[in-house]
PDB file of C-alpha atoms in Angstrom:
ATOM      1  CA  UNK C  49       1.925  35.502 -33.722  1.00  0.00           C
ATOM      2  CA  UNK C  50       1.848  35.213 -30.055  1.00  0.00           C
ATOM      3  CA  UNK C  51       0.171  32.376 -28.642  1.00  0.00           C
ATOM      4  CA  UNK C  52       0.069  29.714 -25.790  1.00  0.00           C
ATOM      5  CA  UNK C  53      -1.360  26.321 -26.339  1.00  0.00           C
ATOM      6  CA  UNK C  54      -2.273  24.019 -23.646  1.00  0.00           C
ATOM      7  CA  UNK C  55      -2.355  20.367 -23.662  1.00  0.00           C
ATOM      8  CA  UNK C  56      -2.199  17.489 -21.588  1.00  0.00           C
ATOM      9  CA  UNK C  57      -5.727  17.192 -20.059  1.00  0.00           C
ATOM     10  CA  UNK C  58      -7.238  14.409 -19.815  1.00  0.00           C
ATOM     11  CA  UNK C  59      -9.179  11.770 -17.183  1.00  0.00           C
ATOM     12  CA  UNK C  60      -7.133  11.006 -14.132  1.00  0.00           C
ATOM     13  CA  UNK C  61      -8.024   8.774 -10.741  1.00  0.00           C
ATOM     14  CA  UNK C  62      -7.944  10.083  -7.816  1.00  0.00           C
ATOM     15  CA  UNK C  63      -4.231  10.304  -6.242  1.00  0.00           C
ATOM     16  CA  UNK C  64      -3.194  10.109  -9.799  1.00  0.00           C
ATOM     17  CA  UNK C  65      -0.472  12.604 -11.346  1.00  0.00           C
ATOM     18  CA  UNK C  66      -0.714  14.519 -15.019  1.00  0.00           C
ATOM     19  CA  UNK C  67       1.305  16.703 -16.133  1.00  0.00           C
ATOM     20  CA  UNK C  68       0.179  19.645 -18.389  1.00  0.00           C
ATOM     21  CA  UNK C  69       2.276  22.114 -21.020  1.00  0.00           C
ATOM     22  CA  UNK C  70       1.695  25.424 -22.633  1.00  0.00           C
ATOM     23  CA  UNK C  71       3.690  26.013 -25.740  1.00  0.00           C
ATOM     24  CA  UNK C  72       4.494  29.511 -25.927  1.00  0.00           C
ATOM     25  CA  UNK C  73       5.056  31.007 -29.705  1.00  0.00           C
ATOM     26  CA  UNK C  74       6.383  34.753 -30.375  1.00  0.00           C
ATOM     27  CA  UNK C  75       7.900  35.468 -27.283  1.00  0.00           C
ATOM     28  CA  UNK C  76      10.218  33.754 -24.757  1.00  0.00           C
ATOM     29  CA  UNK C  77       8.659  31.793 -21.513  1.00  0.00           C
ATOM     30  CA  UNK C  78      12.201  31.723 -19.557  1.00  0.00           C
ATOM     31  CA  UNK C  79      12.153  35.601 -19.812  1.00  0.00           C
ATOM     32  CA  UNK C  80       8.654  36.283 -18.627  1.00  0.00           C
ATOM     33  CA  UNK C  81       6.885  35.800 -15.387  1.00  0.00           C
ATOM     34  CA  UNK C  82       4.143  32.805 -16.723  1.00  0.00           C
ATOM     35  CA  UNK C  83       1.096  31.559 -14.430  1.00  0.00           C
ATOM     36  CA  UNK C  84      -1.532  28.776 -14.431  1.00  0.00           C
ATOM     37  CA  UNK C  85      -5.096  29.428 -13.920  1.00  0.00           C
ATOM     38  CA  UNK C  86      -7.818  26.797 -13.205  1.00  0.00           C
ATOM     39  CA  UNK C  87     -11.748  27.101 -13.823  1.00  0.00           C
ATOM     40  CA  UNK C  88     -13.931  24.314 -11.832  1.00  0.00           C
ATOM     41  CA  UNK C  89     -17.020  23.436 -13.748  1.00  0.00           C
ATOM     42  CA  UNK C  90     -19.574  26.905 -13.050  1.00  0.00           C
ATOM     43  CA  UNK C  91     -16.980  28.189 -10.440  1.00  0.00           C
ATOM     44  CA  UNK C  92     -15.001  31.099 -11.236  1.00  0.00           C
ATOM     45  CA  UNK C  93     -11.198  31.517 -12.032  1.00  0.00           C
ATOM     46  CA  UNK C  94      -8.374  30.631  -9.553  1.00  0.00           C
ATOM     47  CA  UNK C  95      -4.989  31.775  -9.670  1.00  0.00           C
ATOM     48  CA  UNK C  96      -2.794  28.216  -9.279  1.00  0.00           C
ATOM     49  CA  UNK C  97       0.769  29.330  -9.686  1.00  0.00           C
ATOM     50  CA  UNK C  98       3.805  31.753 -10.819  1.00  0.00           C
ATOM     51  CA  UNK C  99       7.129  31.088 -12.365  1.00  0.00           C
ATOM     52  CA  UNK C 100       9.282  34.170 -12.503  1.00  0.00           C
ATOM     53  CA  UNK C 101      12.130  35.058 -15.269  1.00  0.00           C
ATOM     54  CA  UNK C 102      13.950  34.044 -12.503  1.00  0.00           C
ATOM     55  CA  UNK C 103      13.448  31.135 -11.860  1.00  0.00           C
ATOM     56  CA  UNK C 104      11.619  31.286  -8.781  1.00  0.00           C
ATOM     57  CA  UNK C 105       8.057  30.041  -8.000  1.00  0.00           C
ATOM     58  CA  UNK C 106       5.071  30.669  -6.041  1.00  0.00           C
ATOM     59  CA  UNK C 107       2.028  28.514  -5.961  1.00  0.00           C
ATOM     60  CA  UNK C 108      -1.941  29.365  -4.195  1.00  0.00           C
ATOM     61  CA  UNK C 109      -2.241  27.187  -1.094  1.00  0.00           C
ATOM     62  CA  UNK C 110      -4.753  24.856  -2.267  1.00  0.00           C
ATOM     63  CA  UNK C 111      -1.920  23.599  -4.671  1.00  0.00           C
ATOM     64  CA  UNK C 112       1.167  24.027  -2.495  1.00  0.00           C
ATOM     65  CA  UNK C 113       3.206  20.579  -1.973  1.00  0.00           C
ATOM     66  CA  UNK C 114       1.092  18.628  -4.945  1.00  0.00           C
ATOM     67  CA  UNK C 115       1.733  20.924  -8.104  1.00  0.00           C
ATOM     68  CA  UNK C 116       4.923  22.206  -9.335  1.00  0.00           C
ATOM     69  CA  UNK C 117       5.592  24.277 -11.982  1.00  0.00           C
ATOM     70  CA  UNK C 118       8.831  24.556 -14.588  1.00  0.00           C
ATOM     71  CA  UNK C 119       9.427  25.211 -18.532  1.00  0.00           C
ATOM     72  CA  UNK C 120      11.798  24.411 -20.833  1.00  0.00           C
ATOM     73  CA  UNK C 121      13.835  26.576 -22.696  1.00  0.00           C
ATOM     74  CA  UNK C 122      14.734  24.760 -25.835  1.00  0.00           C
ATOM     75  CA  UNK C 123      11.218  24.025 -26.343  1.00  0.00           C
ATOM     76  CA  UNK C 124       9.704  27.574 -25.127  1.00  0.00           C
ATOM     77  CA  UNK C 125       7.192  25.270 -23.439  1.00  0.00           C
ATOM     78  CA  UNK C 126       5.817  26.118 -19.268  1.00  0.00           C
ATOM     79  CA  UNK C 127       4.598  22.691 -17.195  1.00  0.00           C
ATOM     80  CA  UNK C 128       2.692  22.268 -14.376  1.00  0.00           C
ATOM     81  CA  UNK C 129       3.165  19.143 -12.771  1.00  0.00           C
ATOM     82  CA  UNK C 130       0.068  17.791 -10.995  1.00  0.00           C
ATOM     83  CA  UNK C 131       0.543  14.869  -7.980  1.00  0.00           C
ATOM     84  CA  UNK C 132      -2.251  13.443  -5.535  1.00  0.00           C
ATOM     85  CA  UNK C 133      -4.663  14.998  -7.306  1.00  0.00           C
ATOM     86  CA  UNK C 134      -8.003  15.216  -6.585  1.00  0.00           C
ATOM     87  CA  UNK C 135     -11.566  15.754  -7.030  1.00  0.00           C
ATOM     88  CA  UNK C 136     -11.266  19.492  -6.592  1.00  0.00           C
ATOM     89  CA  UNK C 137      -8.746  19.841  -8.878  1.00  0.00           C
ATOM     90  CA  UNK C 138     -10.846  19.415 -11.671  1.00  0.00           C
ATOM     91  CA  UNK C 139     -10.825  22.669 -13.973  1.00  0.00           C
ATOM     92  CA  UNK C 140      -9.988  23.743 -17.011  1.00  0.00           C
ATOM     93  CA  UNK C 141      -6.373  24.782 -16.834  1.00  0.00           C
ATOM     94  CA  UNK C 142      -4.991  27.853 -18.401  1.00  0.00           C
ATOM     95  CA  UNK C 143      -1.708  29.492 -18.979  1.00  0.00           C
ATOM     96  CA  UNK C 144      -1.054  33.041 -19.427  1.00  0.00           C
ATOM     97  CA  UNK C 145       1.410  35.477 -19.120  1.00  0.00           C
ATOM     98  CA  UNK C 146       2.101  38.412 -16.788  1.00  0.00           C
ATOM     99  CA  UNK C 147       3.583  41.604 -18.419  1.00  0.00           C
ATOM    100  CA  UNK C 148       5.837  43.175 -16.011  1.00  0.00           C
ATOM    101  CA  UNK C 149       6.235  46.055 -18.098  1.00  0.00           C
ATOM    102  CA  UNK C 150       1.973  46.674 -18.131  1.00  0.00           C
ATOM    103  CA  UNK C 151       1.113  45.150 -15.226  1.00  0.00           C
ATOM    104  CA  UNK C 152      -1.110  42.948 -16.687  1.00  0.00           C
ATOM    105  CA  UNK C 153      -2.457  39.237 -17.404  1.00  0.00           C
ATOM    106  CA  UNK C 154      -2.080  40.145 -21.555  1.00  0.00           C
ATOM    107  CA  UNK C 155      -2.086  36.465 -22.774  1.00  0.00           C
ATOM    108  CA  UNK C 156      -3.930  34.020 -21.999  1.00  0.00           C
ATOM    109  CA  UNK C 157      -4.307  30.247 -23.549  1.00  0.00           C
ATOM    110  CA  UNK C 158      -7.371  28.462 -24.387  1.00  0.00           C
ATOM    111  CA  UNK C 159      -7.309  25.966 -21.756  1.00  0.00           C
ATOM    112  CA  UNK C 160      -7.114  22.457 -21.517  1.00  0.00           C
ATOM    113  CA  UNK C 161      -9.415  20.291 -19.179  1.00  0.00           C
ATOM    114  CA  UNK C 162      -8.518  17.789 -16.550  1.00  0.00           C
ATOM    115  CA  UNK C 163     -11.010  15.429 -14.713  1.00  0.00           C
ATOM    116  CA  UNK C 164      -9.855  13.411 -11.781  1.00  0.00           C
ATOM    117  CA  UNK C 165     -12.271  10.821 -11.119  1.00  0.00           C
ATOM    118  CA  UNK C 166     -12.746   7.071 -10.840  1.00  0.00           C
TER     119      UNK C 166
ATOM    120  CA  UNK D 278      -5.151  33.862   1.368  1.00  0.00           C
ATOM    121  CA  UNK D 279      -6.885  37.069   1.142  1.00  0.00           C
ATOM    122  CA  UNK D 280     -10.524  37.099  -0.360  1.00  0.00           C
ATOM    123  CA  UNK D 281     -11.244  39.568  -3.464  1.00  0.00           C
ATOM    124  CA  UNK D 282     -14.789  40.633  -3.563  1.00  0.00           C
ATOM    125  CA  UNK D 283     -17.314  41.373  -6.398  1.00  0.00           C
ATOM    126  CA  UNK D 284     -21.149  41.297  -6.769  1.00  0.00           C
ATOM    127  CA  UNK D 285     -22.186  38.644  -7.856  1.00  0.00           C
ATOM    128  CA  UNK D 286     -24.623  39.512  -9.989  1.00  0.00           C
ATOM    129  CA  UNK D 287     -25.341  42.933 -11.725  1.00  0.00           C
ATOM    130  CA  UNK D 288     -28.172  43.906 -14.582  1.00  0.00           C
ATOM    131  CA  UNK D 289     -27.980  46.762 -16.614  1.00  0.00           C
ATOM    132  CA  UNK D 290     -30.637  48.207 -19.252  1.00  0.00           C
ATOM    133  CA  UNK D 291     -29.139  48.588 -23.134  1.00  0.00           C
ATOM    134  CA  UNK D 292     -27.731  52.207 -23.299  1.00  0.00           C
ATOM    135  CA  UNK D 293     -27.333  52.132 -19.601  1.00  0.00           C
ATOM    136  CA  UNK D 294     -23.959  52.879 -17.072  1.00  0.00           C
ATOM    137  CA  UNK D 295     -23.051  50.354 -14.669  1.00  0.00           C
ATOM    138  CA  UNK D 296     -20.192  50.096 -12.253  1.00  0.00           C
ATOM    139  CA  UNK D 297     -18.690  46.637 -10.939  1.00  0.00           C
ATOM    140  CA  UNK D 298     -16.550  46.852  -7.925  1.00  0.00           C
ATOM    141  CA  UNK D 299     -13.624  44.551  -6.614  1.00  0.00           C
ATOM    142  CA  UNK D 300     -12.554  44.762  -2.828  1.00  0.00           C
ATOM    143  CA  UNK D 301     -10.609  42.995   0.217  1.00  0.00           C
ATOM    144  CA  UNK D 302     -12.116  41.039   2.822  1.00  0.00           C
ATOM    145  CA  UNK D 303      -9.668  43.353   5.174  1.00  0.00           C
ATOM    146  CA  UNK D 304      -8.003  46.249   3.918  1.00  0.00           C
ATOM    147  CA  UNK D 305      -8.580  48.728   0.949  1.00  0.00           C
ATOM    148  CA  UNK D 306      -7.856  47.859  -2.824  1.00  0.00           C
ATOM    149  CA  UNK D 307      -5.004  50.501  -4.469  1.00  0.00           C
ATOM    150  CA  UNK D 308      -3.013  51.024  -7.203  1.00  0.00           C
ATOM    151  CA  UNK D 309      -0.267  48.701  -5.847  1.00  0.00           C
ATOM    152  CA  UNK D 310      -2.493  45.347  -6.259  1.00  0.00           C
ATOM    153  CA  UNK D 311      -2.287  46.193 -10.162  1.00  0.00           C
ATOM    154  CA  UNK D 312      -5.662  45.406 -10.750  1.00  0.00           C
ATOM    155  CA  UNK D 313      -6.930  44.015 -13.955  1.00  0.00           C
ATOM    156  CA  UNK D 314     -10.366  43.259 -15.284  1.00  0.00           C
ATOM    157  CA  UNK D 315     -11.279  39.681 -16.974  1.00  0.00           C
ATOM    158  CA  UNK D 316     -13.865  39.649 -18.978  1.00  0.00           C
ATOM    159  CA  UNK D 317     -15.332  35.398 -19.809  1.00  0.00           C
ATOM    160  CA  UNK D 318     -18.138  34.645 -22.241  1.00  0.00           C
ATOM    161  CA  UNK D 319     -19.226  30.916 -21.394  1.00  0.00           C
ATOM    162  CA  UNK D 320     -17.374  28.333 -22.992  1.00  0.00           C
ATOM    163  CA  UNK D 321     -14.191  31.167 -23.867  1.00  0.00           C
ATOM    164  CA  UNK D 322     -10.880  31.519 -23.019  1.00  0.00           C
ATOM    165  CA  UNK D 323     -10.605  34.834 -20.340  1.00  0.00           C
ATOM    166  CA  UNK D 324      -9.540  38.082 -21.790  1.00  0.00           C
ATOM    167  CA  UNK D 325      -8.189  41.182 -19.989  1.00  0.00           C
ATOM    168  CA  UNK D 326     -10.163  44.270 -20.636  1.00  0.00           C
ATOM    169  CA  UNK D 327      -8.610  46.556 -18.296  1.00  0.00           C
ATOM    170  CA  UNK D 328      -4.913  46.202 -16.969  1.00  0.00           C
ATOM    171  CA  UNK D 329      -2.815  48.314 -14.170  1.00  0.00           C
ATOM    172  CA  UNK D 330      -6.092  49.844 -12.939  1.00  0.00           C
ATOM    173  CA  UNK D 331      -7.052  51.929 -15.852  1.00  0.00           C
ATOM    174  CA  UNK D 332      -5.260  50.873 -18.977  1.00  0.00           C
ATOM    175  CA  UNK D 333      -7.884  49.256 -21.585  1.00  0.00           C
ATOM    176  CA  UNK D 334      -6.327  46.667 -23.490  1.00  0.00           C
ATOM    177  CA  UNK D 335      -6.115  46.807 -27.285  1.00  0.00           C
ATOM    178  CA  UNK D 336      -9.858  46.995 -28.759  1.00  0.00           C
ATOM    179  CA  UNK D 337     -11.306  47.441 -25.847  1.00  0.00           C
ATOM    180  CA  UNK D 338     -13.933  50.553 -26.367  1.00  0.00           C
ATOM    181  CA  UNK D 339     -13.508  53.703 -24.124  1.00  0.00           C
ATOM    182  CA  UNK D 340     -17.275  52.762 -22.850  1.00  0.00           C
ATOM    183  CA  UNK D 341     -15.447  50.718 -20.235  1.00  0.00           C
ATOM    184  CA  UNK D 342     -13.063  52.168 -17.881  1.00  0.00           C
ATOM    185  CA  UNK D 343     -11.174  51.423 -14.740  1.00  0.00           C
ATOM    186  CA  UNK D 344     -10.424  53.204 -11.455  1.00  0.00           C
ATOM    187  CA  UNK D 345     -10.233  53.586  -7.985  1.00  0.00           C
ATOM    188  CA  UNK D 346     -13.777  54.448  -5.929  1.00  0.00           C
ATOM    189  CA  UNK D 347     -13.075  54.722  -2.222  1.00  0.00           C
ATOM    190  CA  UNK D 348     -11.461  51.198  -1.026  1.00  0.00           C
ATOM    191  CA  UNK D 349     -12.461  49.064  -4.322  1.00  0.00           C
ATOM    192  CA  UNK D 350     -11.008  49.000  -7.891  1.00  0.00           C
ATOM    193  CA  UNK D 351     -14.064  49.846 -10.446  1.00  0.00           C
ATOM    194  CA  UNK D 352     -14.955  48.692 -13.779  1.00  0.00           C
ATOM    195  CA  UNK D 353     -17.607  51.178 -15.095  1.00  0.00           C
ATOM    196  CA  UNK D 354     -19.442  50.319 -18.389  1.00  0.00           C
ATOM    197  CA  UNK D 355     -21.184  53.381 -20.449  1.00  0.00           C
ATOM    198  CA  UNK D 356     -24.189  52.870 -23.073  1.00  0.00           C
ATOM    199  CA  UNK D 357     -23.929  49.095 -22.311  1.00  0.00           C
ATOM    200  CA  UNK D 358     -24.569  46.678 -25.438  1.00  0.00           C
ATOM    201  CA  UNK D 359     -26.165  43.132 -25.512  1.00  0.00           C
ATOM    202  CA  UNK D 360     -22.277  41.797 -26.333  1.00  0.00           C
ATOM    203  CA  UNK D 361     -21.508  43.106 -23.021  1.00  0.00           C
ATOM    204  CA  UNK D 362     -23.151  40.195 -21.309  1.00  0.00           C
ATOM    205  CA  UNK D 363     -20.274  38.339 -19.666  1.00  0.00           C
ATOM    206  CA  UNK D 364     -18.846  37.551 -16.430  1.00  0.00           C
ATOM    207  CA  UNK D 365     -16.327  39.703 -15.377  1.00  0.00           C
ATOM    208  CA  UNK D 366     -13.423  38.724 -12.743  1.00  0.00           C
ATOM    209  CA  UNK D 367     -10.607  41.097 -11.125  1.00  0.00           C
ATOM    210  CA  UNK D 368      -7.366  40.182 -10.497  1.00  0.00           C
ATOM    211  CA  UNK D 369      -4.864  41.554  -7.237  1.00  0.00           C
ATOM    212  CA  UNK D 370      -1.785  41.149  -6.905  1.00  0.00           C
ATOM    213  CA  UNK D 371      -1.444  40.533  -3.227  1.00  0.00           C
ATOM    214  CA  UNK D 372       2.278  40.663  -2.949  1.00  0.00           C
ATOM    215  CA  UNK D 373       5.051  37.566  -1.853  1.00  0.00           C
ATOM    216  CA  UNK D 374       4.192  36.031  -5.489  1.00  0.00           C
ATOM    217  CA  UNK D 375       0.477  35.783  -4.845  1.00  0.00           C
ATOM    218  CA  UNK D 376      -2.632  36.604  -7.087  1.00  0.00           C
ATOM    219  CA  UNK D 377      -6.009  36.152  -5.939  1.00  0.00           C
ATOM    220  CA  UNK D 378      -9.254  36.285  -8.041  1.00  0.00           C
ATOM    221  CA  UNK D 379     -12.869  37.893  -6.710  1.00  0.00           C
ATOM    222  CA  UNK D 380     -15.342  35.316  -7.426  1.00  0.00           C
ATOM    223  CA  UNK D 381     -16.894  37.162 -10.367  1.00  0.00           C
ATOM    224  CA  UNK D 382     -18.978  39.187 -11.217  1.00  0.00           C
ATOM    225  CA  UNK D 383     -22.410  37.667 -14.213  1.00  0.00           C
ATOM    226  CA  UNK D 384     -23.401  40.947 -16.274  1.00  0.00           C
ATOM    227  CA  UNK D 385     -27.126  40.218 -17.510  1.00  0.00           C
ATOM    228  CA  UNK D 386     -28.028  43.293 -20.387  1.00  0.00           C
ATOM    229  CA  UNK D 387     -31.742  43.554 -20.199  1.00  0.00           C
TER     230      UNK D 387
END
């Protein structure tokens, strides 16, 4: 079956780092172009970040210089590290793949939720 | 960033047609910012209901479909059902490794 599964939410300070994963099953992370997407509480969805097949990686300027994505092959598994986090960064974080071939967002995680306060 | 635009708010009678839009701040939405259509149920995961403009996704019915309508990608719903009620995002791709969501769009069937 193909699936991602977040985890690695949790309660964080302020200035704090976290570091989330997304364990990809039935498919191969390294050889598709995999994204994060946040959801603040009642706000709508943001687009956080890109890694491609290749390697490289693009992130949405609210994130740029704090978070920085990467996966693992021999666990299948996509990261996003989070540093000097902050309020705003509170969301529910999802992964989900881009298809290349369809041009399209065609899986998506459930999410996992991270809280930065004191 | 660029700003993606969407009502934010639309009603619809049961067994009616509505249309949902998604534009650009500056410039004209086309084929080349792949749009795709997210539909959200409160407390779900998203799902994409409409991919590369005017692709449904697997299940989706044929009472929704996408386009182009002047400068905006469209999401038009026919004969619209109570399970319709969601919130509905679009996607661009704005190029250089950049997506960028409209703020949404909160379907009300009533």
């Amino acid at each position: 079956e193909v699936q991602l599964v977040e985890t690695g939410g949790g309660l964080i300070q302020p200035g704090g780092s976290l570091r989330l994963s997304c364990a990809a099953s039935g498919f191969t992370v390294r050889n598709n172009y995999m994204n994060w997407v946040r959801q603040a509480p009642g706000k709508g969805l943001e687009w956080v970040s890109i890694i491609y097949d290749g390697g490289n990686t693009h992130y949405a300027d609210s994130v740029k210089g704090r978070f920085t994505v990467s996966r693992d092959s021999s666990t299948n598994t996509l990261f996003l590290q989070m540093n000097s986090l902050i309020a705003d960064d509170t969301a529910v974080y999802y992964c989900a793949r881009w298809s290349m071939g369809q041009r399209a967002f065609d899986i998506w995680g459930q999410g996992t939720i991270v809280t930065v306060s004191s | 960033q660029a700003v993606v635009t969407q009502e934010p708010s639309f009603s619809v009678s049961p067994g009616g047609t509505v249309t949902l839009t998604c534009g650009l701040s500056s410039g004209s939405v086309s084929t080349t910012h792949y749009p795709n259509w997210i539909q959200q149920t409160p407390g779900q995961a998203p799902r994409t209901l409409m991919y590369n403009t005017n692709t449904r996704s697997s299940g989706v019915p044929d009472r929704f479909s996408g386009s182009i309508l002047g400068s905006k990608a469209a999401l038009a719903i026919t004969g619209a059902q109570a399970d319709d009620e969601s919130d509905y995002y679009c996607v661009l791709y704005m190029g250089s490794g950049v997506w960028v969501f409209g703020g949404g769009t909160k379907l009300t069937v009533l």
